[in-house]
Coordinates of C-alpha atoms and ligand atoms in Angstrom, one line a residue:
X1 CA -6.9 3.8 -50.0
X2 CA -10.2 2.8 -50.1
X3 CA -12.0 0.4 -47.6
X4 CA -12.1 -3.3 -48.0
X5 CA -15.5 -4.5 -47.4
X6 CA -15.2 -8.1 -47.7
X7 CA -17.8 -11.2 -47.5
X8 CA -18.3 -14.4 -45.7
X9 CA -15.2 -14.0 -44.1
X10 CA -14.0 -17.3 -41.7
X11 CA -14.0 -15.4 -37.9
X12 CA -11.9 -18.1 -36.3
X13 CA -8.7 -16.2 -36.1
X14 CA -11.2 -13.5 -34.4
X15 CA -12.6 -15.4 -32.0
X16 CA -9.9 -16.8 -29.0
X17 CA -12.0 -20.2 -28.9
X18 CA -11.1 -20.6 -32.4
X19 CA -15.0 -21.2 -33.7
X20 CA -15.5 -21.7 -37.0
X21 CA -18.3 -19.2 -37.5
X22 CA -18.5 -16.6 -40.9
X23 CA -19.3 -12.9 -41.2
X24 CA -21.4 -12.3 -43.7
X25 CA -19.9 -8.5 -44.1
X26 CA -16.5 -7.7 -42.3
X27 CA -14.3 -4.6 -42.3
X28 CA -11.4 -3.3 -40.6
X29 CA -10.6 -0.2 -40.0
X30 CA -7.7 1.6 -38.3
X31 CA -8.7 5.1 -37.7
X32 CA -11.8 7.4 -37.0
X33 CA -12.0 8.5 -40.4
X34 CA -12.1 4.9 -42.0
X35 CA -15.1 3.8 -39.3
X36 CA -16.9 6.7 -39.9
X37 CA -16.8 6.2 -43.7
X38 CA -18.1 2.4 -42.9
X39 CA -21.1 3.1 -41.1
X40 CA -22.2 5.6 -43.6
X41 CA -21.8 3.0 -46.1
X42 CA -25.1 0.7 -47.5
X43 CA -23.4 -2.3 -46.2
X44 CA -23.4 -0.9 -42.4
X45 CA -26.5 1.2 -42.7
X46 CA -29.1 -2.0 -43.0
X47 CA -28.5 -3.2 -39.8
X48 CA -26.8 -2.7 -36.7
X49 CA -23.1 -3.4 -36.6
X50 CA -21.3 -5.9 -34.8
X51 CA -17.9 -4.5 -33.4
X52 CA -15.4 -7.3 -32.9
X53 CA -12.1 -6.1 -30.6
X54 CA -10.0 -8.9 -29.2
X55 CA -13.2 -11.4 -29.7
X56 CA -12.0 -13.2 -26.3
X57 CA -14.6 -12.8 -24.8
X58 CA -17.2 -14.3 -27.4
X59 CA -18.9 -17.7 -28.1
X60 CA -19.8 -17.6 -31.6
X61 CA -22.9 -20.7 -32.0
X62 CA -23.5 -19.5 -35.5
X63 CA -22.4 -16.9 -38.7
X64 CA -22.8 -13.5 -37.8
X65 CA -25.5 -11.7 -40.3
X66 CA -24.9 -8.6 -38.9
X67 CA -21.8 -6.4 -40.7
X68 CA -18.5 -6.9 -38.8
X69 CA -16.3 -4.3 -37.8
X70 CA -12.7 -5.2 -36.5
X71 CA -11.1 -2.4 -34.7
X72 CA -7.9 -1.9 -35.0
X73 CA -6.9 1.6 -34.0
X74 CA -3.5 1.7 -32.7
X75 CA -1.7 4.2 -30.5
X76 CA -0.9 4.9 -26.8
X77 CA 0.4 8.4 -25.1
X78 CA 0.6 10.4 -22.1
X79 CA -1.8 12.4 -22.3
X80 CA -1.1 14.2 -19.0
X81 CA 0.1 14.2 -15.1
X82 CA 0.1 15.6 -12.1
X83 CA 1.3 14.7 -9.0
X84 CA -0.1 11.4 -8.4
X85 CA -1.1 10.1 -11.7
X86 CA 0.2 9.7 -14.9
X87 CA -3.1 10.0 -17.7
X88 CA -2.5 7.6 -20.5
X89 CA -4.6 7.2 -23.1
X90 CA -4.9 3.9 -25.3
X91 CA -6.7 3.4 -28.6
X92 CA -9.5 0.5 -28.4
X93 CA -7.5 -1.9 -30.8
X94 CA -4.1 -2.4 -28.9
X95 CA -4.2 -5.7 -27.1
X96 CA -4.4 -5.3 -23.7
X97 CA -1.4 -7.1 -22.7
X98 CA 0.8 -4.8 -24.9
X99 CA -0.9 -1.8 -23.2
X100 CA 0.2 -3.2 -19.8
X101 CA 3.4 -3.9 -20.9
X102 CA 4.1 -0.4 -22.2
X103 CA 3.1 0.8 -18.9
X104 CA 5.3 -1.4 -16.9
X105 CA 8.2 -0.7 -19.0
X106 CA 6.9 2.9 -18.4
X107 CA 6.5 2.8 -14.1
X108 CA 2.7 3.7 -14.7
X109 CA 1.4 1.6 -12.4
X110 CA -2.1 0.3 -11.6
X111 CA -2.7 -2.4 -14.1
X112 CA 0.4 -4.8 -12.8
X113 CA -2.4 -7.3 -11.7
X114 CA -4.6 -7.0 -14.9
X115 CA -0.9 -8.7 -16.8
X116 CA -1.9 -11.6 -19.5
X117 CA -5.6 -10.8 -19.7
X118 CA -6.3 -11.7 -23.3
X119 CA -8.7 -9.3 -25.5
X120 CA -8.3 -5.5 -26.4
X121 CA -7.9 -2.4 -24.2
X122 CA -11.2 -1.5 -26.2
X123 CA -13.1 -4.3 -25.0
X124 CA -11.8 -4.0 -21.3
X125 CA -14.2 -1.0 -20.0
X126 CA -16.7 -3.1 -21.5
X127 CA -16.7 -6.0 -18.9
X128 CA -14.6 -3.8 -16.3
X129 CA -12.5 -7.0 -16.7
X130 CA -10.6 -7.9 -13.4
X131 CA -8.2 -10.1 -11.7
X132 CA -6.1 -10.4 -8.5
X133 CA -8.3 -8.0 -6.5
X134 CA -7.7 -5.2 -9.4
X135 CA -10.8 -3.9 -11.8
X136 CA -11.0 -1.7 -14.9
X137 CA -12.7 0.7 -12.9
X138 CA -10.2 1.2 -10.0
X139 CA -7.8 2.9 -12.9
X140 CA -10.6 4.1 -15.3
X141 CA -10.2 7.8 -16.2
X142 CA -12.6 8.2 -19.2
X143 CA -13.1 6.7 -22.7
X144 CA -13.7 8.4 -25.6
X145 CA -17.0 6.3 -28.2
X146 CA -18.5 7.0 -31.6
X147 CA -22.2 6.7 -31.8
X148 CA -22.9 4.5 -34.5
X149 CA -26.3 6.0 -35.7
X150 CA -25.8 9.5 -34.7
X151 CA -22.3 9.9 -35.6
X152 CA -20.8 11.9 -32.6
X153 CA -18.1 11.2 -30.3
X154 CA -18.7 11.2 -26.3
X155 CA -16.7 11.1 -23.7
X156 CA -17.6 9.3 -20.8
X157 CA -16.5 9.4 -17.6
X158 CA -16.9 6.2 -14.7
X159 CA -19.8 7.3 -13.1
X160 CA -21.5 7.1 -17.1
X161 CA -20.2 3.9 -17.8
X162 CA -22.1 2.4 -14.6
X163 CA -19.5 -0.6 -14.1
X164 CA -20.2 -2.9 -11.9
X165 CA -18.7 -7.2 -11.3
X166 CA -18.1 -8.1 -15.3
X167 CA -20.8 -5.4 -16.2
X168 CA -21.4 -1.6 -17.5
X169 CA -23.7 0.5 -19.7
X170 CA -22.0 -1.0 -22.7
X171 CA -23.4 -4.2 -22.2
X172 CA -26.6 -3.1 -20.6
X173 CA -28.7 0.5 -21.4
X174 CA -26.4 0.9 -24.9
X175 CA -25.5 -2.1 -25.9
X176 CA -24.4 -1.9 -29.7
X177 CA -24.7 1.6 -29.8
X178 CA -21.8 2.7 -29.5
X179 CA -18.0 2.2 -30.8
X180 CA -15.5 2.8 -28.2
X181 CA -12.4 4.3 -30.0
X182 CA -9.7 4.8 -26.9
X183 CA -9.5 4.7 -23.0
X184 CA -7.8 6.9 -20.6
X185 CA -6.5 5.6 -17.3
X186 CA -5.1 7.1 -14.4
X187 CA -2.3 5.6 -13.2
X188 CA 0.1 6.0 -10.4
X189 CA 3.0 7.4 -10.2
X190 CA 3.9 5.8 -6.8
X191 CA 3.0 2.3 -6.6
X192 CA 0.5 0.7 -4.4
X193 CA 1.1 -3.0 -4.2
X194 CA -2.0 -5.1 -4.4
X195 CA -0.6 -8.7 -3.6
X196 CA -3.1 -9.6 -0.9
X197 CA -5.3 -11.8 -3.6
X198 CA -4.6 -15.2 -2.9
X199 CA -1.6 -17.1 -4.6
X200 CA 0.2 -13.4 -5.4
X201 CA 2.4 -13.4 -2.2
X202 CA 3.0 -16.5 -2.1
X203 CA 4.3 -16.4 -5.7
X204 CA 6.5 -13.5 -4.9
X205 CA 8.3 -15.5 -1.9
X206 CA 9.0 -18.3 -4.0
X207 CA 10.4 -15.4 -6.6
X208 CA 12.9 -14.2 -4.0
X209 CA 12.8 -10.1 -5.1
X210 CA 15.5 -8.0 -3.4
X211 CA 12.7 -5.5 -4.2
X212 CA 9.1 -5.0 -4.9
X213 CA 8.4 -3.7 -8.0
X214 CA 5.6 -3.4 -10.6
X215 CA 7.0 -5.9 -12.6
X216 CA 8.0 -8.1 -10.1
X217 CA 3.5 -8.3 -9.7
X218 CA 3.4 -8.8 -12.9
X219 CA 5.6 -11.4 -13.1
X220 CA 4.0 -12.8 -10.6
X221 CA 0.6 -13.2 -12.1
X222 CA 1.8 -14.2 -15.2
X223 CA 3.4 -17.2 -13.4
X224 CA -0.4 -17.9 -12.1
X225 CA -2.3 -17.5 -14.9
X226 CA -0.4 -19.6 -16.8
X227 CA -0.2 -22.4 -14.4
X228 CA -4.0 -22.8 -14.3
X229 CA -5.8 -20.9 -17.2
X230 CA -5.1 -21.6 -21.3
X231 CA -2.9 -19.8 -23.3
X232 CA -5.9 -19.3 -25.8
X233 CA -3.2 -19.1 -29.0
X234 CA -2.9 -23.1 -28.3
X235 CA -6.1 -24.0 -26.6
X236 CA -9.5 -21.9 -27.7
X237 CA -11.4 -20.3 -24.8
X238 CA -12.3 -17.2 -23.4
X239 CA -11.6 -17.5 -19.8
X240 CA -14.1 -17.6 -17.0
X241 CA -17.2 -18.4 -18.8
X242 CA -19.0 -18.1 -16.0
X243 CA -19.1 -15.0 -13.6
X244 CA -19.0 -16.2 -9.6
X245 CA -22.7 -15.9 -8.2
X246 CA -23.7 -13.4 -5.5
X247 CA -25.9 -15.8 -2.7
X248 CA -27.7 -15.0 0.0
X249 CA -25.9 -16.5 3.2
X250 CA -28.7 -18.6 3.5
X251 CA -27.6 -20.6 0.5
X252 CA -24.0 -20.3 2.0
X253 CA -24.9 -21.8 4.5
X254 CA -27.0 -24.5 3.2
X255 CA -24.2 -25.7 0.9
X256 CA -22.0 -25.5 3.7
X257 CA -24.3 -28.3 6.0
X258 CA -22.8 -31.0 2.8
X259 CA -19.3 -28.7 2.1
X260 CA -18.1 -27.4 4.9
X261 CA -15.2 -26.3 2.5
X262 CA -16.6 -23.9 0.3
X263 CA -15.1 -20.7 0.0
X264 CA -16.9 -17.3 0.7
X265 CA -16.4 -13.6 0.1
X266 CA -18.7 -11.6 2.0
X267 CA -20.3 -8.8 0.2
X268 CA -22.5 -7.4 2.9
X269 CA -24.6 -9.2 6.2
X270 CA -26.9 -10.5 3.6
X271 CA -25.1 -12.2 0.9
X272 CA -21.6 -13.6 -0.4
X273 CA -20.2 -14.5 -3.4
X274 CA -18.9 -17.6 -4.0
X275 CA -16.9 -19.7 -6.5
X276 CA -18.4 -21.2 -9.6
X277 CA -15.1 -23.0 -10.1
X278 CA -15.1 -24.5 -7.2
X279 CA -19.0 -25.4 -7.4
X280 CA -18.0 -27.1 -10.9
X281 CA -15.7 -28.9 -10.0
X282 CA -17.1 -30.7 -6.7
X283 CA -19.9 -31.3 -9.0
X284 CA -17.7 -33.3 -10.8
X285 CA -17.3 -31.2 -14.4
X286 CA -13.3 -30.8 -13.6
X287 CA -11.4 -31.9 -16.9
X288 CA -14.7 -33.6 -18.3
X289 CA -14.0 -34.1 -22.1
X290 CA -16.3 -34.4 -24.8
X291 CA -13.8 -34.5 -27.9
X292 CA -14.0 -31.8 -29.3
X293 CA -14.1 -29.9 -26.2
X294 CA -14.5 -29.7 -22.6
X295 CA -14.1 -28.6 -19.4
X296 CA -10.2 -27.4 -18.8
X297 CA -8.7 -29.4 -16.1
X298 CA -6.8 -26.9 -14.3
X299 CA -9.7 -24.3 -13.8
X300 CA -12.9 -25.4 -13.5
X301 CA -14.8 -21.9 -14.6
X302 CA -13.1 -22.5 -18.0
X303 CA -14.8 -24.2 -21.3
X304 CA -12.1 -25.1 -23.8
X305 CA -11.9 -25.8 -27.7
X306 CA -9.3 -28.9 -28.1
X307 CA -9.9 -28.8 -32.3
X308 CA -13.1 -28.3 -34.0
X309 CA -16.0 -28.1 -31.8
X310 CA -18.8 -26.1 -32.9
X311 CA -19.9 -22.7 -30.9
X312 CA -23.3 -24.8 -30.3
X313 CA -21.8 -28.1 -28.5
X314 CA -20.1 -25.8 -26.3
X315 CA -23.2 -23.7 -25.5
X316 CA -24.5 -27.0 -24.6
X317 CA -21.7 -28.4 -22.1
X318 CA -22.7 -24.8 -20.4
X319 CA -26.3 -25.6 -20.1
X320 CA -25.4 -28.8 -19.1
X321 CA -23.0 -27.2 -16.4
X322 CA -25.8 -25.1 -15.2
X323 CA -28.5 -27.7 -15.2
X324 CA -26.1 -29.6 -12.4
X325 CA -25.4 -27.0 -10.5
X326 CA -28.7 -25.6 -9.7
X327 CA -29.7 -28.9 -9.4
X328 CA -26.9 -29.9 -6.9
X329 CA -26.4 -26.6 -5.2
X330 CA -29.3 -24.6 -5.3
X331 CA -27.5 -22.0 -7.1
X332 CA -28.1 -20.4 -10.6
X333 CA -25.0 -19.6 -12.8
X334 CA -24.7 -16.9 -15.6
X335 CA -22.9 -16.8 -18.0
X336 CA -19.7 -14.5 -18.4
X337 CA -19.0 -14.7 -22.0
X338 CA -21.4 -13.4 -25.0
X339 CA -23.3 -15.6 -26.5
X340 CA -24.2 -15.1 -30.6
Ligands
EPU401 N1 -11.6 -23.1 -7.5 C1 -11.8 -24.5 -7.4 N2 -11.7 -25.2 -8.6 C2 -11.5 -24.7 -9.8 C3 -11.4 -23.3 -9.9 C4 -11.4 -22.5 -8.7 O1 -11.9 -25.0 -6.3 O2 -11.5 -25.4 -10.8 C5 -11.6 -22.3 -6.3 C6 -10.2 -21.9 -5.9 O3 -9.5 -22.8 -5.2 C7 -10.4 -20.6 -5.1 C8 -11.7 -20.1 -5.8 O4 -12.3 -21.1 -6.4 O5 -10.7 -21.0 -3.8 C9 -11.4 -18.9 -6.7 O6 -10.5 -19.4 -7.8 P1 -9.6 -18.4 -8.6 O7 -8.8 -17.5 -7.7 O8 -8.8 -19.2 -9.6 O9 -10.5 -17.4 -9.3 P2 -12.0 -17.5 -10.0 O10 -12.9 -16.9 -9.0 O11 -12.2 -18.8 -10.5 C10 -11.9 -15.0 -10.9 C11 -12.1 -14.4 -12.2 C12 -10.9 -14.6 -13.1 C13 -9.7 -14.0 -12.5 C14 -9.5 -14.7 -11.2 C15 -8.3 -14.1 -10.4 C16 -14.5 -14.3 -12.6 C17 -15.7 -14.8 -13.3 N3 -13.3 -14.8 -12.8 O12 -11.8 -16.4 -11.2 O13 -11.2 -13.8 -14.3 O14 -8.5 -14.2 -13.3 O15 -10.7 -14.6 -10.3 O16 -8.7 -12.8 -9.9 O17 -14.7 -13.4 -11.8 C18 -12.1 -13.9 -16.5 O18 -13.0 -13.1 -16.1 O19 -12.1 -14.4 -17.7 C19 -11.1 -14.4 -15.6 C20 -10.2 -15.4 -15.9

């Protein structure tokens, strides 16, 4: 069957904050063969492509001119063991919920804590996303990319993918260069409970388990998540939009001298990060609604679409955001989510 190229195609069922934004070429494919046939096509040649995965972790301010390519390759197996780890292997376009749910039902374990992160397995090495104490990186065997211009397919293992808080290569030193196709992890085959982040214990007490298992944590952080951050399928966002600053402790503890409050993780005797959500919100931005969108009221680090705001007014809430709490705290945000 031949590939549908397809033109100024509506991207707000691509996007989880639901922005109305166009592609002015789009195409899906589903297996190596099909993207390799795109980006040797005139329509992908002219400029360079614009993968989309999960697109949850995107702010769309206007159309994108660039060609769109949706990945959806499908398909997870175990690829190997030993005696500790189970290798599994996802394709880039499963959801990365799905894979974690596979690998509960399975006993892989490892990714428990990562439960209910929206976006694509794809996308996840990306951003080494993380939660509850857990990152991509801690369970990252290799991944497997095409090379858009040159048309080969690398592996790379964790040391090449340079991940660091939110960050690797991918978005750095190759950005848009490459097209990752699947992801190996290694996972354990005896579990290794990881329940000291904050509210996970306590959620587990109140859950009353006659045992601990990987499910049980999953269970667990579900329950969280959805207590304090949108379910994107009914309110548009894309989680943390911003990532939590590293400080010096000289800044710690000048905000401390007005907040003796403010929480801390020490990184090393010279700096700390702290919490953006928690700056945000003593700076007031807590549930702040502006119509069409907003601040979300139960996480502070989270913008939200509640129906028809434009990537562009939420952009500006952010600068806004940021303006204030440099302004009020000394302390310069970044951004966690793309911006287009
Ligand atoms: N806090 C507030 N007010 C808020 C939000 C947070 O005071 O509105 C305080 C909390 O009370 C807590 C601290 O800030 O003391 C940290 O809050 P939380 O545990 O909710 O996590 P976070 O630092 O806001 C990070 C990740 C999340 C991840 C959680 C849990 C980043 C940018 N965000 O958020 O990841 O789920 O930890 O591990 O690192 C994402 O990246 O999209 C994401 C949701």
């Amino acid at each position: 069957m031949a590939i549908r190229i397809e033109n100024n195609v509506s991207l707000r069922m691509y996007n989880t904050f639901g922005i109305d934004a166009a592609a002015k070429t789009f195409a899906v494919f589903s297996d190596t063969e099909e993207l390799a046939e795109l980006l040797h096509d005139k329509a992908y040649t002219e400029d360079t492509p614009f993968i989309l995965g999960g697109g949850s972790n995107i702010l769309l301010t206007k159309d994108i001119e660039r060609p769109v390519l949706l990945n959806r390759l499908k398909g997870i197996t175990l690829v190997n063991e030993d005696e500790n780890f189970y290798y599994v292997k996802s394709a880039a376009g499963e959801v990365w919920h799905s894979f974690v749910l596979h690998c509960i039902k399975n006993e892989y374990a490892g990714v428990e804590n990562l439960s209910l992160i929206p976006g694509s397995v794809g996308a996840s090495p990306m951003q080494n996303i993380g939660a509850y104490g857990v990152e991509i990186k801690d369970v990252f065997h290799s991944l497997e990319a095409y090379h858009i211009k040159e048309h080969i397919i690398k592996e790379f293992n964790a040391t090449e993918c340079s991940f660091g808080y939110r960050e690797s290569v991918f978005k750095r030193e190759q950005k848009d260069q490459w097209v990752i196709l699947s992801v190996t992890f290694r996972l354990l085959k005896r579990a290794q409970f990881r329940t000291d982040y904050g509210a996970i214990q306590e959620e587990l007490d109140k859950m009353k388990l006659e045992k601990m298992t990987i499910k049980a944590v999953s269970q667990a952080v579900i329950n969280i998540r959805t207590s304090k951050l949108p379910d994107p399928k009914k309110l548009g966002n894309a989680g943390s939009f911003f990532k939590n600053p590293v400080v010096s402790l000289e800044v710690v503890n000048k905000i401390k001298e007005n907040y003796p409050n403010l929480p801390v993780y020490p990184i090393d005797e010279q700096s700390a990060k702290i919490p953006a959500g928690w700056l945000i919100e003593q700076a007031g931005w807590k549930g702040k609604n502006r119509g069409t969108h907003g601040v979300h009221d139960k996480q502070a680090l989270v913008l939200v679409n509640y129906g028809g705001a434009t990537g562009k007014e939420i952009f500006d809430l952010s600068t806004d955001v940021l303006t204030d709490i440099v302004s009020k705290f000394g302390v310069t945000l970044e951004r966690e989510v793309n911006i287009h």
